[in-house]
mmCIF file of C-alpha atoms in Angstrom:
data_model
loop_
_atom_site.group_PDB
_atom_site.id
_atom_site.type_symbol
_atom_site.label_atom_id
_atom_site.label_comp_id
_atom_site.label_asym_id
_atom_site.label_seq_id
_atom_site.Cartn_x
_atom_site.Cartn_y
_atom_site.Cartn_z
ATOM 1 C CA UNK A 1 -0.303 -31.085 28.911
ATOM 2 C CA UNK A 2 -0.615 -27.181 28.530
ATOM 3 C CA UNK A 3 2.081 -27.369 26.043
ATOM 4 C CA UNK A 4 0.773 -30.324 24.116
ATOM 5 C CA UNK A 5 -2.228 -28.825 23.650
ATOM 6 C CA UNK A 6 -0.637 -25.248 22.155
ATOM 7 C CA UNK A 7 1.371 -27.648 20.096
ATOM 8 C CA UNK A 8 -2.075 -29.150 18.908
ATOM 9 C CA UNK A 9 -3.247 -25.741 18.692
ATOM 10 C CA UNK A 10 -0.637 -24.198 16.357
ATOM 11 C CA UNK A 11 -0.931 -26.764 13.971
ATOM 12 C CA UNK A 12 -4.578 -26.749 13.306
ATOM 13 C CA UNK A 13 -4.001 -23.224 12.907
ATOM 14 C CA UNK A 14 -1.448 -23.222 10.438
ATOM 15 C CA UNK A 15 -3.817 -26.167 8.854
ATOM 16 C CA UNK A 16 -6.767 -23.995 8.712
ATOM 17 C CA UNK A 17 -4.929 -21.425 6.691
ATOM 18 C CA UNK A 18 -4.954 -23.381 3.813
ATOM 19 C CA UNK A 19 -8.379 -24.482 4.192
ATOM 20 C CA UNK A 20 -11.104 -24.423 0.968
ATOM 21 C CA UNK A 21 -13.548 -22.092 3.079
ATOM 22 C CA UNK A 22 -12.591 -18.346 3.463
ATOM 23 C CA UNK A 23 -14.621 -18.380 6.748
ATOM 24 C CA UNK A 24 -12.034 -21.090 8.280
ATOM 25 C CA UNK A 25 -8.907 -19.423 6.817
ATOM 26 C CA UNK A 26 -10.400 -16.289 8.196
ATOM 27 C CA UNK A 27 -10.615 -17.991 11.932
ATOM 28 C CA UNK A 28 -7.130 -19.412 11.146
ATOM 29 C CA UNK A 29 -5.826 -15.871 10.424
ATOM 30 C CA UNK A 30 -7.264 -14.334 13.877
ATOM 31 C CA UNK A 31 -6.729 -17.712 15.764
ATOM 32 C CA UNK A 32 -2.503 -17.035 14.625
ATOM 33 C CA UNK A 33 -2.475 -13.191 15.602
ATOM 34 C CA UNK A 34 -4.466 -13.853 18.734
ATOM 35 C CA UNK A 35 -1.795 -16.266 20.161
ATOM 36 C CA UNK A 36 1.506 -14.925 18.147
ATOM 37 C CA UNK A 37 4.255 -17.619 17.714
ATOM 38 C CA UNK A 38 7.761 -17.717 15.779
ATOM 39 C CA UNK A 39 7.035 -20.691 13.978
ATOM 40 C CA UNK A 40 3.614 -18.637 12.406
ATOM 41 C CA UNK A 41 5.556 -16.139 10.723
ATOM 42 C CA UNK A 42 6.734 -17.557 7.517
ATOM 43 C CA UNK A 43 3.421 -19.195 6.945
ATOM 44 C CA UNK A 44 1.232 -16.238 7.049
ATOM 45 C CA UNK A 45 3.897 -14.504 4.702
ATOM 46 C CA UNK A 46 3.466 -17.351 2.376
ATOM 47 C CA UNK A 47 -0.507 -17.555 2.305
ATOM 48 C CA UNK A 48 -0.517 -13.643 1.868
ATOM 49 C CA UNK A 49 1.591 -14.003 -1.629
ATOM 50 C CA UNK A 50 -1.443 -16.558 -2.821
ATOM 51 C CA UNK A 51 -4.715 -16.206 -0.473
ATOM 52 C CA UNK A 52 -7.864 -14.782 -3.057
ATOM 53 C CA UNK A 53 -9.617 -12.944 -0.886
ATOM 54 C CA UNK A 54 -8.833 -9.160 0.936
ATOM 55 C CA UNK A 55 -10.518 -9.915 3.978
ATOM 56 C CA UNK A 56 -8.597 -12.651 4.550
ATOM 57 C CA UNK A 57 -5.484 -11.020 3.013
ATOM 58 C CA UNK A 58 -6.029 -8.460 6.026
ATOM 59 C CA UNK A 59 -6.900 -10.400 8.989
ATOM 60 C CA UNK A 60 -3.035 -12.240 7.374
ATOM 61 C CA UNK A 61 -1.615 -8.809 7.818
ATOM 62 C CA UNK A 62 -3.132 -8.400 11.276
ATOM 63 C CA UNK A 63 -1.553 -11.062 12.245
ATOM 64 C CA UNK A 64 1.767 -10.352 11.287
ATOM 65 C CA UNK A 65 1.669 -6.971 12.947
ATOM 66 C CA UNK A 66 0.534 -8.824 16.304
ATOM 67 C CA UNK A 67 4.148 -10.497 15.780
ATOM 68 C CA UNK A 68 7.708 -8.629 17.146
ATOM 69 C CA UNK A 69 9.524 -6.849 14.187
ATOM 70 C CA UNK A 70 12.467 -8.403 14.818
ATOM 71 C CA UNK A 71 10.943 -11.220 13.087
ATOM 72 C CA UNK A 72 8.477 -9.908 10.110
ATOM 73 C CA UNK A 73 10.435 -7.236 8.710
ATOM 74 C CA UNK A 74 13.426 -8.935 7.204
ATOM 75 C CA UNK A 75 11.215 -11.589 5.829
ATOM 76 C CA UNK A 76 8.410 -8.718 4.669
ATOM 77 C CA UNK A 77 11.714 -7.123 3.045
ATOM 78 C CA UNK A 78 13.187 -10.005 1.419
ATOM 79 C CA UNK A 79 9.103 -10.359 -0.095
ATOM 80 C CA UNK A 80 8.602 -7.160 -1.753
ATOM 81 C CA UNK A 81 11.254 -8.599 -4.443
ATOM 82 C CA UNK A 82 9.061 -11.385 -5.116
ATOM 83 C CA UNK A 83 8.318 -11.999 -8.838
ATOM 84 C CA UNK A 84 4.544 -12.780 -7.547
ATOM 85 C CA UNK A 85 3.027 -9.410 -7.872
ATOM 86 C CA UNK A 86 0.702 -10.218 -4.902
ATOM 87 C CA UNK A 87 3.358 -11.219 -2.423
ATOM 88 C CA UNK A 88 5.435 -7.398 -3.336
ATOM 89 C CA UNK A 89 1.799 -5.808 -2.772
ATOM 90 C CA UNK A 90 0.526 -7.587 -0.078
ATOM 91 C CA UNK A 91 3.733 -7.263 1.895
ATOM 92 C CA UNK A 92 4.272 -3.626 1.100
ATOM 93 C CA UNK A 93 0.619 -3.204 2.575
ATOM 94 C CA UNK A 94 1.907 -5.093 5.651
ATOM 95 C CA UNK A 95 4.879 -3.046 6.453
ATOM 96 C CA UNK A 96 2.617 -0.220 5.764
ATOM 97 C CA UNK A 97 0.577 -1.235 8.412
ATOM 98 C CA UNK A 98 3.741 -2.190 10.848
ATOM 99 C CA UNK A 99 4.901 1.326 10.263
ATOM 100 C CA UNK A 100 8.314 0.368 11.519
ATOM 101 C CA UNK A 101 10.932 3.009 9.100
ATOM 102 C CA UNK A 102 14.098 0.048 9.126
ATOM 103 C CA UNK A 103 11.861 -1.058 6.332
ATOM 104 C CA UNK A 104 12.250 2.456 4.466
ATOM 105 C CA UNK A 105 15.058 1.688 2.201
ATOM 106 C CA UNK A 106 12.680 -1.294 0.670
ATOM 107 C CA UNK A 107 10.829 1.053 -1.391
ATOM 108 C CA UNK A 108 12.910 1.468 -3.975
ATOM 109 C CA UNK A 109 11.993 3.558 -6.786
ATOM 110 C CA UNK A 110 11.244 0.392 -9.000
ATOM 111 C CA UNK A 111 8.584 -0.511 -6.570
ATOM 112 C CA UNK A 112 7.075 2.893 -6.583
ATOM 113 C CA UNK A 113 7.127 2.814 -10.125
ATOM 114 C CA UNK A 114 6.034 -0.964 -10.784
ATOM 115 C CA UNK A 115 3.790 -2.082 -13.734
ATOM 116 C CA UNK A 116 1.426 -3.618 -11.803
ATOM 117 C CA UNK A 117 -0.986 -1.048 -10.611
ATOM 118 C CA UNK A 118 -1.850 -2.583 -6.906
ATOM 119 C CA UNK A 119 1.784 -2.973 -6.442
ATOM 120 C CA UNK A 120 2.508 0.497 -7.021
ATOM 121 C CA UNK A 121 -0.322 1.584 -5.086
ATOM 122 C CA UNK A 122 0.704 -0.391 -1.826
ATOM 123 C CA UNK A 123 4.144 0.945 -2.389
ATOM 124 C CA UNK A 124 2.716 4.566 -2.485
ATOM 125 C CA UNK A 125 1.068 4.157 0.759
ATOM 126 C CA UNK A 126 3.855 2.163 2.302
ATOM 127 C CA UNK A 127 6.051 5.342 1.340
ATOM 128 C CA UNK A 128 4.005 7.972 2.610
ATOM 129 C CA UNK A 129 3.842 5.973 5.776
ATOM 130 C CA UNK A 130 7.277 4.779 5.884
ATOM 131 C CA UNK A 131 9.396 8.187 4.600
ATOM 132 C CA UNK A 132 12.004 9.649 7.002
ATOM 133 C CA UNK A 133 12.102 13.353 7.515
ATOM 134 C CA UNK A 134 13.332 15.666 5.148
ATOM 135 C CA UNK A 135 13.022 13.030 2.697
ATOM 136 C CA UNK A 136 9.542 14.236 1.574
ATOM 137 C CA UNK A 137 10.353 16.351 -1.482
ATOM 138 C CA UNK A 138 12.700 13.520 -2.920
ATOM 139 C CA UNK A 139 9.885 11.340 -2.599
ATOM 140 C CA UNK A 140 7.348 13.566 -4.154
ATOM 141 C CA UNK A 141 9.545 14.008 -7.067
ATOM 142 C CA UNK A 142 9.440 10.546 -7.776
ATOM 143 C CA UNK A 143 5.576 10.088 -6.846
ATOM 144 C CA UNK A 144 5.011 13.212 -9.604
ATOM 145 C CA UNK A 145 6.395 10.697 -12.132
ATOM 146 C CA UNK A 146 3.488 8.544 -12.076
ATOM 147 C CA UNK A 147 1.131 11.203 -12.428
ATOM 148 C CA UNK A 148 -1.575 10.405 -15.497
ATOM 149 C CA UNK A 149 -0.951 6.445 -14.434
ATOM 150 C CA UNK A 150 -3.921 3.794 -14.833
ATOM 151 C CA UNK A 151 -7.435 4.383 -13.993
ATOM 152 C CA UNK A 152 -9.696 6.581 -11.496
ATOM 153 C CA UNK A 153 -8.699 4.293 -8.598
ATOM 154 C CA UNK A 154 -4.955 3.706 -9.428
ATOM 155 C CA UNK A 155 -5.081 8.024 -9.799
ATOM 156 C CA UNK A 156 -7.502 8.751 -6.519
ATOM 157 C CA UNK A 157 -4.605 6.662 -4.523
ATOM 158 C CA UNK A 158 -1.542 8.614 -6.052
ATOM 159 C CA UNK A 159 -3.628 11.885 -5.681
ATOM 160 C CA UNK A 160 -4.232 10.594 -1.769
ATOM 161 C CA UNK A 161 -0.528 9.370 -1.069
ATOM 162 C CA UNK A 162 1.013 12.935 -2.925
ATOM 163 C CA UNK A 163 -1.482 14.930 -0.508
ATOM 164 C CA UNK A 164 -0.541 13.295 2.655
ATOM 165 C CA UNK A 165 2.964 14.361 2.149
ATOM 166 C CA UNK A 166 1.629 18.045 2.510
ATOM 167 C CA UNK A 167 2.845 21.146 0.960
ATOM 168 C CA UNK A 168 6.226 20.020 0.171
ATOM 169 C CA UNK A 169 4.855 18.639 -2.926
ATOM 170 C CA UNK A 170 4.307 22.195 -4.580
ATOM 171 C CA UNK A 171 7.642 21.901 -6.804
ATOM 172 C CA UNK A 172 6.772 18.303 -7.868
ATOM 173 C CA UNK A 173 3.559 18.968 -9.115
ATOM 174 C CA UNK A 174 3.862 22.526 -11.209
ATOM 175 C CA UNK A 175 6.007 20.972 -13.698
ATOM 176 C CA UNK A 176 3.505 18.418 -14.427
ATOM 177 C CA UNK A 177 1.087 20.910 -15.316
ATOM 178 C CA UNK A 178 2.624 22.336 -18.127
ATOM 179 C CA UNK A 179 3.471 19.080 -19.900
ATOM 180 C CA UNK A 180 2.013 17.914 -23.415
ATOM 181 C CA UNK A 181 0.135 15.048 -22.212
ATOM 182 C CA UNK A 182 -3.007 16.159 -20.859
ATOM 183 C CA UNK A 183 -3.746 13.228 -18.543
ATOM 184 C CA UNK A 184 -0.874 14.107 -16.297
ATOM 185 C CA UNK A 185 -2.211 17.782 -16.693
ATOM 186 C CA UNK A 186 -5.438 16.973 -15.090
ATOM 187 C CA UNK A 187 -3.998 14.562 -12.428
ATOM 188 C CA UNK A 188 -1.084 17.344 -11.246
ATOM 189 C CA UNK A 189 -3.907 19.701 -11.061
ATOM 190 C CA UNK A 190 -6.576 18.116 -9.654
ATOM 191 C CA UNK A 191 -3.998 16.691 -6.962
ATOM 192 C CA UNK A 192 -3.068 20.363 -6.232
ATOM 193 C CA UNK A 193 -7.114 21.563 -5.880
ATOM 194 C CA UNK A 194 -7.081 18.796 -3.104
ATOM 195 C CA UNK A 195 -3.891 19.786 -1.634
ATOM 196 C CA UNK A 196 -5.827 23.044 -1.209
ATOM 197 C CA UNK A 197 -9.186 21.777 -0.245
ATOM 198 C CA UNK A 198 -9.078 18.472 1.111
ATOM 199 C CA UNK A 199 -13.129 18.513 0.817
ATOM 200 C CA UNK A 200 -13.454 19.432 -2.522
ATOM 201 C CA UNK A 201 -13.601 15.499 -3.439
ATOM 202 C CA UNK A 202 -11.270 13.714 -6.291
ATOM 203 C CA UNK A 203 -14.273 13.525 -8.787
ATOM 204 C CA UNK A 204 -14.784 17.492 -8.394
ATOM 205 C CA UNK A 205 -11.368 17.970 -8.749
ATOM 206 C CA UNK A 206 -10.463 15.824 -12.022
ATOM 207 C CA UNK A 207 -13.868 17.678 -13.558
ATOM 208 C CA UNK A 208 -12.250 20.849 -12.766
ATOM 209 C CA UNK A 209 -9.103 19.988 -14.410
ATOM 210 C CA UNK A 210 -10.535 18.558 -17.225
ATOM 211 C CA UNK A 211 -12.350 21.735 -17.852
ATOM 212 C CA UNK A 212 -8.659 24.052 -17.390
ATOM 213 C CA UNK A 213 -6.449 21.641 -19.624
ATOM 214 C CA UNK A 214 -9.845 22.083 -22.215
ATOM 215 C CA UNK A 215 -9.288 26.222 -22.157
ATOM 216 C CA UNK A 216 -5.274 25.641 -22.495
ATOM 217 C CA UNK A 217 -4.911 26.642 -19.306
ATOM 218 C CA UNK A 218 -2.152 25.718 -16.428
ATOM 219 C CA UNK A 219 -4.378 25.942 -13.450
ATOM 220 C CA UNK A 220 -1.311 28.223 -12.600
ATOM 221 C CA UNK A 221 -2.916 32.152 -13.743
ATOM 222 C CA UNK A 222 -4.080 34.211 -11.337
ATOM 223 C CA UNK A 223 -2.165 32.782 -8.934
#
């Protein structure tokens, strides 16, 4: 009976997963990471590539975390080469979240350099998470080259992800600050006032910037 019933069970889960109402999907989502089964796995991958809405999108990476490795990472891998750009970001958010660093050589520097801007931004994180020691500085070089990329959000996470790294991203970012375009100017130097002072806030920071690149200036006199 008891395993008639979890057979029930799982499949009105999986069924509410693709249900018209967020709110059931939702349930669906905590329902499968609640109870974790093998036979859940490639579903929730699949409804992450497509499901509209983040809250649902995150209880979906809950569950998948609540799941052994052994069985999410080499199908999390095999989706951050997806052509969807949702599946690459979504998944790239999970394994972010999973923290396990098998999945490190999966952010390749295509992904960290991807045209769409969530993608790029869920690979950032998953990087800065994911990185093994002493690989840092490589990283940050490539991170720099996105520097002046997209809009105030797409910038704020780059700014965030370059930060977290920590002090080894000195020689990445002093190049950038000497370079014609004055977009990456402000972004390399407003991501080194916060590498300085955490508190000083991204808007302060890009102001600030704004206000050296305006005088000509490196951000690097005086020092």
């Amino acid at each position: 009976m008891t395993i008639t019933r979890q057979g029930t069970d799982a499949i009105r889960a999986l069924q509410g997963l693709e249900d018209g109402r967020s709110s059931v999907r939702l349930r669906a989502a905590l329902e499968v990471g609640t109870a974790p089964d093998p036979r859940f796995v490639d579903k929730l991958i699949e409804r992450c590539a497509i499901e509209p809405e983040f809250f649902v999108r995150d209880m979906l990476t809950w569950a998948l975390a609540r799941h052994p490795v052994s069985m999410t990472l080499p199908e999390l891998v095999r989706e951050v080469r997806s052509e969807r750009a949702q599946a690459r970001s979504q998944a790239l958010h999970t394994l972010s979240k999973i923290g396990d660093r098998q999945a490190w050589p999966a952010i390749t520097r295509t992904l960290l350099s991807d045209g769409d801007d969530e993608v790029a931004r869920s690979a950032w994180r998953a990087a800065v998470v994911l990185v093994p020691e002493g690989e840092e500085s490589a990283l940050a070089s490539v991170l720099a080259t996105q520097l002046g990329r997209g809009g105030r959000e797409t910038q704020l996470s780059l700014s965030r992800a370059l930060v977290a790294l920590g002090e080894v991203i000195g020689p990445a970012l002093r190049p950038a600050t000497t370079v014609p375009d004055p977009r990456v100017r402000t972004h390399a130097l407003a991501t080194q006032r916060l590498l300085r002072d955490p508190d000083a806030g991204f808007e302060f920071a890009i102001e600030e910037a704004k206000r050296v690149v305006a005088l000509g200036g490196s951000g690097q006199e005086g020092q």
